[in-house]
Tab-separated table of N, CA and C in Angstrom:
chain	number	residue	atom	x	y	z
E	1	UNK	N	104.747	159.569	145.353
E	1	UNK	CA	104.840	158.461	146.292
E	1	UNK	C	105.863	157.452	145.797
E	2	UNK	N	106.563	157.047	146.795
E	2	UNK	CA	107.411	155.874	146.254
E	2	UNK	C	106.778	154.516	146.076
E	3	UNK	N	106.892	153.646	145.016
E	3	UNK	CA	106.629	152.304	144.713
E	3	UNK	C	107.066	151.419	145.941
E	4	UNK	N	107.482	151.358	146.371
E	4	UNK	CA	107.689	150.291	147.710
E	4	UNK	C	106.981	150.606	148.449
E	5	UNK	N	106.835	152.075	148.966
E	5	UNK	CA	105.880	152.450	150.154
E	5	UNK	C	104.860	151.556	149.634
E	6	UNK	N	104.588	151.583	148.597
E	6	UNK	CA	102.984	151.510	148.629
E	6	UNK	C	102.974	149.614	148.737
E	7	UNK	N	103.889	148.943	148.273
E	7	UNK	CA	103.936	147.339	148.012
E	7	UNK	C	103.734	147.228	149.808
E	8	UNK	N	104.789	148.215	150.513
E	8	UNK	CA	104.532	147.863	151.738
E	8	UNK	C	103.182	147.658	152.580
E	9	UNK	N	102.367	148.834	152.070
E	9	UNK	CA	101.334	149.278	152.889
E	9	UNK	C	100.142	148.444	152.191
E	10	UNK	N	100.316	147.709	150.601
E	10	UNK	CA	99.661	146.754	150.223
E	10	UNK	C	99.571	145.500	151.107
E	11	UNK	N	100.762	145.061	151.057
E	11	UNK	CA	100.818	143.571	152.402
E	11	UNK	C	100.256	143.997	153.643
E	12	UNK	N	100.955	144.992	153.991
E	12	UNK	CA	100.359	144.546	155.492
E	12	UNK	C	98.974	144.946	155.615
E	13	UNK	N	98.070	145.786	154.907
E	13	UNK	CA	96.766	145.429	154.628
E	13	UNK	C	96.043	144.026	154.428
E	14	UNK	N	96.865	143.863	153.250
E	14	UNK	CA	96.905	142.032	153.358
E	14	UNK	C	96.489	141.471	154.468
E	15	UNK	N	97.671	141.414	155.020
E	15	UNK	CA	97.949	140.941	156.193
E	15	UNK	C	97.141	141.055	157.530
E	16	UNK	N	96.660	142.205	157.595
E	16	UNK	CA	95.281	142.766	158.528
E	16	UNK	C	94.082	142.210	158.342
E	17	UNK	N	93.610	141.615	156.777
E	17	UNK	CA	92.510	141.497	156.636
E	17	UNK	C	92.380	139.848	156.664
E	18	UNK	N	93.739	139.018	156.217
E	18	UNK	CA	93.576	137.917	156.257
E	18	UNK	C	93.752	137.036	156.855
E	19	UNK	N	92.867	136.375	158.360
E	19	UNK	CA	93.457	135.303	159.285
E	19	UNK	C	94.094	134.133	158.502
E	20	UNK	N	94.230	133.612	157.619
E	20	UNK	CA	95.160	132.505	157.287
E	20	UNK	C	96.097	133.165	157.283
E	21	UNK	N	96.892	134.180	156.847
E	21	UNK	CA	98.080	134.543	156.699
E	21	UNK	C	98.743	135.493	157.847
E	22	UNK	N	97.747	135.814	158.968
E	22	UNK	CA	98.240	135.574	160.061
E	22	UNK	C	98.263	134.363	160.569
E	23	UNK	N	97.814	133.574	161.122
E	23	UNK	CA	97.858	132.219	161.664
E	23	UNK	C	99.561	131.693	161.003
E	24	UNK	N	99.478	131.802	159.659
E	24	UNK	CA	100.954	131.797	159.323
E	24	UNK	C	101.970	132.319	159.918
E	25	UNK	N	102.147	133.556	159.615
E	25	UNK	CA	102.626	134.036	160.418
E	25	UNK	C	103.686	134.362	161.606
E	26	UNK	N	102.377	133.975	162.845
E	26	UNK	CA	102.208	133.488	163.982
E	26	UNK	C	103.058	132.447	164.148
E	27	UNK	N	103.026	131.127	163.485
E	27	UNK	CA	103.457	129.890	163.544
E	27	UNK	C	104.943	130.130	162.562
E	28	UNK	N	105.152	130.995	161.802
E	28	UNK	CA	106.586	131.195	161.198
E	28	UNK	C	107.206	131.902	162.412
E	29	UNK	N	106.950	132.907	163.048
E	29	UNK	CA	107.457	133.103	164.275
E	29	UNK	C	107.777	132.251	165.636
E	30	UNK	N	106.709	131.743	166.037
E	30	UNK	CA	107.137	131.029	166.968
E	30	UNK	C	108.298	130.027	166.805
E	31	UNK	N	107.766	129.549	165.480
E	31	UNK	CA	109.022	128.414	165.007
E	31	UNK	C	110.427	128.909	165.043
E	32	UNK	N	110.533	130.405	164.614
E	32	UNK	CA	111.330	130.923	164.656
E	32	UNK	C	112.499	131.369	166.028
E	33	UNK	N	111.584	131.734	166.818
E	33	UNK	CA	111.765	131.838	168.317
E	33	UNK	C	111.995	130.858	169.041
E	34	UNK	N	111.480	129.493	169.093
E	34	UNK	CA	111.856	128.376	169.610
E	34	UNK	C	113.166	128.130	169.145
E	35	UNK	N	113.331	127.839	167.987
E	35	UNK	CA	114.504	127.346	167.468
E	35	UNK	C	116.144	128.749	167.824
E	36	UNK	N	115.738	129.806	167.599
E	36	UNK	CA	116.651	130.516	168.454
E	36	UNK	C	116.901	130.506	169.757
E	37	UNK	N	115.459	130.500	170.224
E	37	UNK	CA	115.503	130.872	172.056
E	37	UNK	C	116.429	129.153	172.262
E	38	UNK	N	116.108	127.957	171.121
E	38	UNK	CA	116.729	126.743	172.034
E	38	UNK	C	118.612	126.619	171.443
E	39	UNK	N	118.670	127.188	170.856
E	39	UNK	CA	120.092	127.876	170.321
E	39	UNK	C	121.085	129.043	171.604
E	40	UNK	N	120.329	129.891	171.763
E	40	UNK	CA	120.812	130.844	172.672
E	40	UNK	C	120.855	129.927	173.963
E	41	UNK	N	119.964	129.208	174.751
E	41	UNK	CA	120.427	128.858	175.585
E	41	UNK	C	120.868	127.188	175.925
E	42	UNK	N	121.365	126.920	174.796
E	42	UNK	CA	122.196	125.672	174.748
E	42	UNK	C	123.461	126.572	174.978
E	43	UNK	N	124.059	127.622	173.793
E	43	UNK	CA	124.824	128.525	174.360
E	43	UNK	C	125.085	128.631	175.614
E	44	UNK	N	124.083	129.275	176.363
E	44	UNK	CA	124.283	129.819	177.967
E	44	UNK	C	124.748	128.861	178.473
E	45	UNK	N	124.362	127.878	178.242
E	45	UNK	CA	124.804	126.251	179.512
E	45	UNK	C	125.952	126.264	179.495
E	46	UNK	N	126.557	126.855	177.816
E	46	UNK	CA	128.163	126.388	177.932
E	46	UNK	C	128.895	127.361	178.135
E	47	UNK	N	128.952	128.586	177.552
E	47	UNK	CA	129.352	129.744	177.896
E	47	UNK	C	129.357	130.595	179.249
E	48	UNK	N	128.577	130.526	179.913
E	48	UNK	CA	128.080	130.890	180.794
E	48	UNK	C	128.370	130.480	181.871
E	49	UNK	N	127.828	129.100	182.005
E	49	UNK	CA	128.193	127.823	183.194
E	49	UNK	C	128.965	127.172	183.212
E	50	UNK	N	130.078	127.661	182.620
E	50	UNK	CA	131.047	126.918	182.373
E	50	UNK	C	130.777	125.081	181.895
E	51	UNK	N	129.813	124.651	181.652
E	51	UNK	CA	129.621	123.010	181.240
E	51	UNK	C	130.240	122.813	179.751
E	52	UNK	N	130.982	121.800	179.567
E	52	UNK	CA	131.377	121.194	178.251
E	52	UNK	C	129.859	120.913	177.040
E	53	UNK	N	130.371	121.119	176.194
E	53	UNK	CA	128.928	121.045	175.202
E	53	UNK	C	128.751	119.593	174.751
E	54	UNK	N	130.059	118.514	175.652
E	54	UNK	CA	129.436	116.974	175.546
E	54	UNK	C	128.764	116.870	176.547
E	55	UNK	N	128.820	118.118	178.028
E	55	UNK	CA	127.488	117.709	179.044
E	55	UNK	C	126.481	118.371	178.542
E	56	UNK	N	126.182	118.951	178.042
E	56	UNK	CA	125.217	119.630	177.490
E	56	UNK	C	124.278	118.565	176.894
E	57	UNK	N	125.082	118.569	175.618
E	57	UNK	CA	124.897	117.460	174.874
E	57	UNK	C	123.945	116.087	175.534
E	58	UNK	N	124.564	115.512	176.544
E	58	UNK	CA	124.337	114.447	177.296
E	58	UNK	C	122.872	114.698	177.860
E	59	UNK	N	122.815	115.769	178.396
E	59	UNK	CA	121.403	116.597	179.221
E	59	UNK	C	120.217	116.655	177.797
E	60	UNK	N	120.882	116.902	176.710
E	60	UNK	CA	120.348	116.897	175.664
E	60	UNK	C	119.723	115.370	174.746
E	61	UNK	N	120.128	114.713	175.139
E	61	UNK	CA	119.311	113.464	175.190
E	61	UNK	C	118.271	113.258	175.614
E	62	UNK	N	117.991	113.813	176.997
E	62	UNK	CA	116.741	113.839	176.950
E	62	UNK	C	115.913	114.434	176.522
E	63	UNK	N	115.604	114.999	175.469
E	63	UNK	CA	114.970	115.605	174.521
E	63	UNK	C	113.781	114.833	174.539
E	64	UNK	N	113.446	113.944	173.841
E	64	UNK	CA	112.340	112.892	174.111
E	64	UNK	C	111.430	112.800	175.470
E	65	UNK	N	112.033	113.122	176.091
E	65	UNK	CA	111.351	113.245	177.531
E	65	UNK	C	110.448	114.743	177.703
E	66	UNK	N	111.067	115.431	177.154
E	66	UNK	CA	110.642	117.087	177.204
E	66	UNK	C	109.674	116.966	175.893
E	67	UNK	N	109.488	116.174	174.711
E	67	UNK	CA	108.483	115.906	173.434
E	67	UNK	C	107.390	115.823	174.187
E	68	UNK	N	107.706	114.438	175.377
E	68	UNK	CA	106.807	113.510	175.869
E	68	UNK	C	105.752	115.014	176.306
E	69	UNK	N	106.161	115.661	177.480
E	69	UNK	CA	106.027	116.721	178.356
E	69	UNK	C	105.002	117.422	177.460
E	70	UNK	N	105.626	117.914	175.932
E	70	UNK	CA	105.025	119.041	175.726
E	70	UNK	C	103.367	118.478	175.030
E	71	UNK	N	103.759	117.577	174.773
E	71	UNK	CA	102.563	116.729	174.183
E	71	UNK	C	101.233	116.232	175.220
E	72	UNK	N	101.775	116.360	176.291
E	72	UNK	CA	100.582	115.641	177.154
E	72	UNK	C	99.982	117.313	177.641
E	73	UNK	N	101.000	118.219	177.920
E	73	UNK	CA	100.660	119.806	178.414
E	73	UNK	C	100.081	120.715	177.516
E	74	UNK	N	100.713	120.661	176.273
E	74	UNK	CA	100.008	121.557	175.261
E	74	UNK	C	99.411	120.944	174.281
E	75	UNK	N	99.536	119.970	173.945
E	75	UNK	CA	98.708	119.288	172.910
E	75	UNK	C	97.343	118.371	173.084
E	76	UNK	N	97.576	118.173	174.741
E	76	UNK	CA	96.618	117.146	174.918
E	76	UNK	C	96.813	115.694	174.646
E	77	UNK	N	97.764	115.164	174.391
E	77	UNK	CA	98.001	113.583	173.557
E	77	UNK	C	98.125	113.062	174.910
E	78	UNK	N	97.676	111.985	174.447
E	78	UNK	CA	97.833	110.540	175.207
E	78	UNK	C	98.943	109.634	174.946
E	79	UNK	N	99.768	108.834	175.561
E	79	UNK	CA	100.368	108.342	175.014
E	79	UNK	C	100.273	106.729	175.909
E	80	UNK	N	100.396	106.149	175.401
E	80	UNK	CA	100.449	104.556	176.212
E	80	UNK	C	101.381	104.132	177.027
E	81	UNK	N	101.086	103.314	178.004
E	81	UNK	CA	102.442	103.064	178.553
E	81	UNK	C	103.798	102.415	177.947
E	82	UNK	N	103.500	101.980	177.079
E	82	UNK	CA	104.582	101.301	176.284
E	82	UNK	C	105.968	102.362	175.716
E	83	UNK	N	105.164	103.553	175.235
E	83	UNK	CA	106.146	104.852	174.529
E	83	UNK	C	106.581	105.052	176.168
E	84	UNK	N	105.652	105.609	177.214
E	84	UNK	CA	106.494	105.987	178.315
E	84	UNK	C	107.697	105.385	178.905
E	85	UNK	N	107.368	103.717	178.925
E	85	UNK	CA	108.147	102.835	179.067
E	85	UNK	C	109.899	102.784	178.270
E	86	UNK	N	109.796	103.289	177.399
E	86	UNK	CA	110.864	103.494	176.296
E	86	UNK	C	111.521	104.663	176.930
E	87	UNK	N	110.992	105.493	177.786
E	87	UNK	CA	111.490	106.711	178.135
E	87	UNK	C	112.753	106.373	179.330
E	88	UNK	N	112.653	104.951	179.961
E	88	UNK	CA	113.226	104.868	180.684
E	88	UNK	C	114.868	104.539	181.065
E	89	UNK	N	114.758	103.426	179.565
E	89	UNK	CA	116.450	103.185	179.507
E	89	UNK	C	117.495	104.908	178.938
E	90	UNK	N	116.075	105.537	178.237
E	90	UNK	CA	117.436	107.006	177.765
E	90	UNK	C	117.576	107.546	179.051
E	91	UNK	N	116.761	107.993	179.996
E	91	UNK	CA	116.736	108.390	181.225
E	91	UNK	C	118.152	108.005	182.005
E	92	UNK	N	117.383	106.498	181.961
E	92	UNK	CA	118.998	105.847	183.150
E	92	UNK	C	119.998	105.546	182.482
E	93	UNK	N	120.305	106.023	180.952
E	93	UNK	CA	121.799	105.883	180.435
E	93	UNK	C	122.182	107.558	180.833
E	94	UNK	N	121.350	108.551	180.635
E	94	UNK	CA	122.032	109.846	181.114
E	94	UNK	C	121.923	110.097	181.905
E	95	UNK	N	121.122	109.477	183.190
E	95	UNK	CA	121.814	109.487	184.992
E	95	UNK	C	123.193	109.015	185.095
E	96	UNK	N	123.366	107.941	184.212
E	96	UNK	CA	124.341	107.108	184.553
E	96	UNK	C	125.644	107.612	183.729
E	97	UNK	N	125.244	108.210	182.396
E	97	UNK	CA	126.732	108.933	182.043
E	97	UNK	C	126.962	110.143	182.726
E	98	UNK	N	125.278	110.820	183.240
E	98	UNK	CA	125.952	111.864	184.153
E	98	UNK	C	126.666	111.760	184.935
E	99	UNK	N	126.521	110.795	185.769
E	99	UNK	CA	126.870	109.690	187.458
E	99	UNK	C	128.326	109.751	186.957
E	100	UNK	N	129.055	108.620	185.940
E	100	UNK	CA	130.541	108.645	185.569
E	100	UNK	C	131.002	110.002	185.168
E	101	UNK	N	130.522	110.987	184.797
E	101	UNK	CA	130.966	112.222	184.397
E	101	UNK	C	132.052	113.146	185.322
E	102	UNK	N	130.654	113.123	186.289
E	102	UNK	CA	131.074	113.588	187.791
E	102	UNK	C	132.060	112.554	188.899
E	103	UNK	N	131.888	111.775	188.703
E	103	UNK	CA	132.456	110.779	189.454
E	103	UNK	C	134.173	110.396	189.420
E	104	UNK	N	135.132	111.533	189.011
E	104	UNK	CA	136.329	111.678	188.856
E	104	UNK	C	136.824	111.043	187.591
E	105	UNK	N	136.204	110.740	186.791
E	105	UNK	CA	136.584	109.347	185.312
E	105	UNK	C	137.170	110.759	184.264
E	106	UNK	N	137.970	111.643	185.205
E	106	UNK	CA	138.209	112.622	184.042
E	106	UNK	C	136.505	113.464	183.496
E	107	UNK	N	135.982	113.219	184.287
E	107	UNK	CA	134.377	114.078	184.476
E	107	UNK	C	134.667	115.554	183.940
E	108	UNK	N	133.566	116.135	183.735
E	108	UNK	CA	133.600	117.445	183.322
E	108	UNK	C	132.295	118.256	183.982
E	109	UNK	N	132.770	119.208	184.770
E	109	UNK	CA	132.197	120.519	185.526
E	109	UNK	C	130.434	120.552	184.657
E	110	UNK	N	129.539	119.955	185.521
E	110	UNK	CA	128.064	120.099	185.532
E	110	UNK	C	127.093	121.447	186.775
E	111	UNK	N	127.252	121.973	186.261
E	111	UNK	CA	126.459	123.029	187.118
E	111	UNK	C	124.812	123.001	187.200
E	112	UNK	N	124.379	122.788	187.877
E	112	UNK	CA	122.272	122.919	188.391
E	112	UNK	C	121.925	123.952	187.510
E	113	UNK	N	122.227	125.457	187.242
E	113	UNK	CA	121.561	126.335	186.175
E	113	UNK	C	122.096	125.659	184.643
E	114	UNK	N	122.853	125.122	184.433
E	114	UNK	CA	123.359	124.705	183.391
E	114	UNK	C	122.693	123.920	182.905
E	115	UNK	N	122.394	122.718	183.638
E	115	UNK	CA	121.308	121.512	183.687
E	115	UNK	C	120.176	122.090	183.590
E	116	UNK	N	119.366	123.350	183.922
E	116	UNK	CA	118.018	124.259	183.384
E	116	UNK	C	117.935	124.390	182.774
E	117	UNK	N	119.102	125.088	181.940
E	117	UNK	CA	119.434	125.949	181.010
E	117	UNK	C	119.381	125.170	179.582
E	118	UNK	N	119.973	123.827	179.816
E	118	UNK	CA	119.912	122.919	178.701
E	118	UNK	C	118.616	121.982	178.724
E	119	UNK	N	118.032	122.002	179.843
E	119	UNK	CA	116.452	121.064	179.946
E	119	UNK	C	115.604	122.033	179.549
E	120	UNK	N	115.634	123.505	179.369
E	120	UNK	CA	114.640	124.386	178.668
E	120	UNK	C	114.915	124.477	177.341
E	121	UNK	N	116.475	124.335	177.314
E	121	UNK	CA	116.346	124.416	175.686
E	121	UNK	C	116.020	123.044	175.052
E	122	UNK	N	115.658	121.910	175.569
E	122	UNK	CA	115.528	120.735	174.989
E	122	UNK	C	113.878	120.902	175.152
E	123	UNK	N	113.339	121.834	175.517
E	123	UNK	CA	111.631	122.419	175.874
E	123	UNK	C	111.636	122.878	174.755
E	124	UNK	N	112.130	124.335	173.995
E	124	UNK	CA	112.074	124.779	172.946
E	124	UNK	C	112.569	123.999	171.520
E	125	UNK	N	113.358	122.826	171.759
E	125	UNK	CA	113.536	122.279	170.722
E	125	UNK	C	112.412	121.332	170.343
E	126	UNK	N	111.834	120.946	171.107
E	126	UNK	CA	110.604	119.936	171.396
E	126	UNK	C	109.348	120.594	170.742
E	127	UNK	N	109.312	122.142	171.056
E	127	UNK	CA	108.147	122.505	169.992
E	127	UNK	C	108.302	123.003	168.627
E	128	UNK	N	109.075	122.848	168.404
E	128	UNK	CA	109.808	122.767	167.402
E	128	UNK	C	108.543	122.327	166.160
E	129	UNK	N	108.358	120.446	166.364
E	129	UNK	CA	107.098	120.119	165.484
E	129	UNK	C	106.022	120.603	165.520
E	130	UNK	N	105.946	120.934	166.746
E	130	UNK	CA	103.965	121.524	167.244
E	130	UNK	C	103.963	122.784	165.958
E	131	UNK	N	104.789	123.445	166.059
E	131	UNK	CA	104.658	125.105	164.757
E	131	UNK	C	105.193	124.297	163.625
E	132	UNK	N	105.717	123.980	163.389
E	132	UNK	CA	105.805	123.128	162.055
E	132	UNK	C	104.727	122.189	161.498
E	133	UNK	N	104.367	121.179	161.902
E	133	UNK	CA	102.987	120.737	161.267
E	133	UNK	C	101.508	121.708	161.604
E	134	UNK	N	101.731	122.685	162.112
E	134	UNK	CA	100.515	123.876	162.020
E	134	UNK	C	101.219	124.634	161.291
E	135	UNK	N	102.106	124.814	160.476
E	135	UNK	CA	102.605	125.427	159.267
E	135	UNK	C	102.254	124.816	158.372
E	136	UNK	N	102.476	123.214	158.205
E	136	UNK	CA	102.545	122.292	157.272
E	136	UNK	C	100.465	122.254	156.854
E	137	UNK	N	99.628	122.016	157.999
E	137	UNK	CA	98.067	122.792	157.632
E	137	UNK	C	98.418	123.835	157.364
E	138	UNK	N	98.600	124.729	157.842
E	138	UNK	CA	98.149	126.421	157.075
E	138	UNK	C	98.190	126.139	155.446
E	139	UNK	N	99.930	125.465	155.437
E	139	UNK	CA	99.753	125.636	153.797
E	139	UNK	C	99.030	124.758	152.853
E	140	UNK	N	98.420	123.720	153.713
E	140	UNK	CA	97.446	122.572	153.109
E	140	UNK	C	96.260	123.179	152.419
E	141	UNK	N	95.952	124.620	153.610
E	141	UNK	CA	94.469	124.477	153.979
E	141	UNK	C	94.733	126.124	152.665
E	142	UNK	N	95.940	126.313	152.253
E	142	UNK	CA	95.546	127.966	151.356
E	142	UNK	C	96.383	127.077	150.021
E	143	UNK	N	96.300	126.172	149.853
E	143	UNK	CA	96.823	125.072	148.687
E	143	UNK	C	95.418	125.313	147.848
E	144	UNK	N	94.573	124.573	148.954
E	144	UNK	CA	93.073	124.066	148.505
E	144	UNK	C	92.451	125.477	148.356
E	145	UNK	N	92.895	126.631	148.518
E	145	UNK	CA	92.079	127.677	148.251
E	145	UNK	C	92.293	128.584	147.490
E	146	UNK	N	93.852	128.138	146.863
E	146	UNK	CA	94.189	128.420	145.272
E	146	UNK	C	94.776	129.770	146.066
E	147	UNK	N	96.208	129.790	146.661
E	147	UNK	CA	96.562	131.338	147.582
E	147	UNK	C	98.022	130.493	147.255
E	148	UNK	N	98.800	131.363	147.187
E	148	UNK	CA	99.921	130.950	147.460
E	148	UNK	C	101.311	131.097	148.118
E	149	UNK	N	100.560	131.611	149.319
E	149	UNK	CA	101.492	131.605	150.375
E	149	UNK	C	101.346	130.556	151.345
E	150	UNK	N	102.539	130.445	152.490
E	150	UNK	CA	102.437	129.301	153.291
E	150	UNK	C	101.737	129.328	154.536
């Protein structure tokens, strides 16, 4: 038998038997996938849709708005009106640089799938923390149990 086979077929036994180190995992992946899937289609907006990656960019400001989103949908949080309130001047500065963009000032080509394309990837960048501080427990919680993986 070869020595690796067997290191192999050691872990992923491991790995079968132990929910913390799936739950890991799990959350090293997703993290993983978000952060590509919001890579690939920041890409698409520009490549694709022909949009400049300073409109992109611009669409990409609202990022905070899509945090807000994922937090009240998947996390359950509350947030006060005061944080919502804050949501409003980033809002109407990127209506409004969108507005001059388009508006002949030497503007640059904004396309509707483009504008998706970059408001989903500002979705995947947004969960970004949610798998990261459930990484940041996993490894709290196998710290305290003397394991030393994350």
């Amino acid at each position: 038998k070869l020595q690796g086979s067997n290191g192999i077929m050691s872990l992923l036994q491991n790995i079968s038997n132990n929910i913390q180190l799936k739950l890991t995992l799990f959350n090293i992946m997703g993290l993983s996938l978000t952060w590509s899937l919001g890579f690939i289609l920041f890409n698409a907006s520009t490549s694709i849709q022909g949009m400049s990656p300073s409109s992109v960019n611009l669409i990409r400001c609202l990022e905070p708005l899509a945090s807000l989103g994922i937090g009240i949908l998947v996390r359950g949080d509350a947030f006060s009106p005061e944080v919502v309130l804050t949501l409003v001047p980033v809002c109407g500065g990127v209506i409004l640089a969108s507005y001059m963009r388009e508006g002949g000032n030497g503007g640059t080509y904004m396309s509707t799938w483009g504008v998706v394309l970059a408001m989903i990837s500002n979705v995947c960048f947004s969960c970004r923390p949610y798998f990261t501080q459930r990484l940041q427990t996993n490894y709290t919680k196998s710290k305290k149990k003397g394991r030393d993986y994350g």
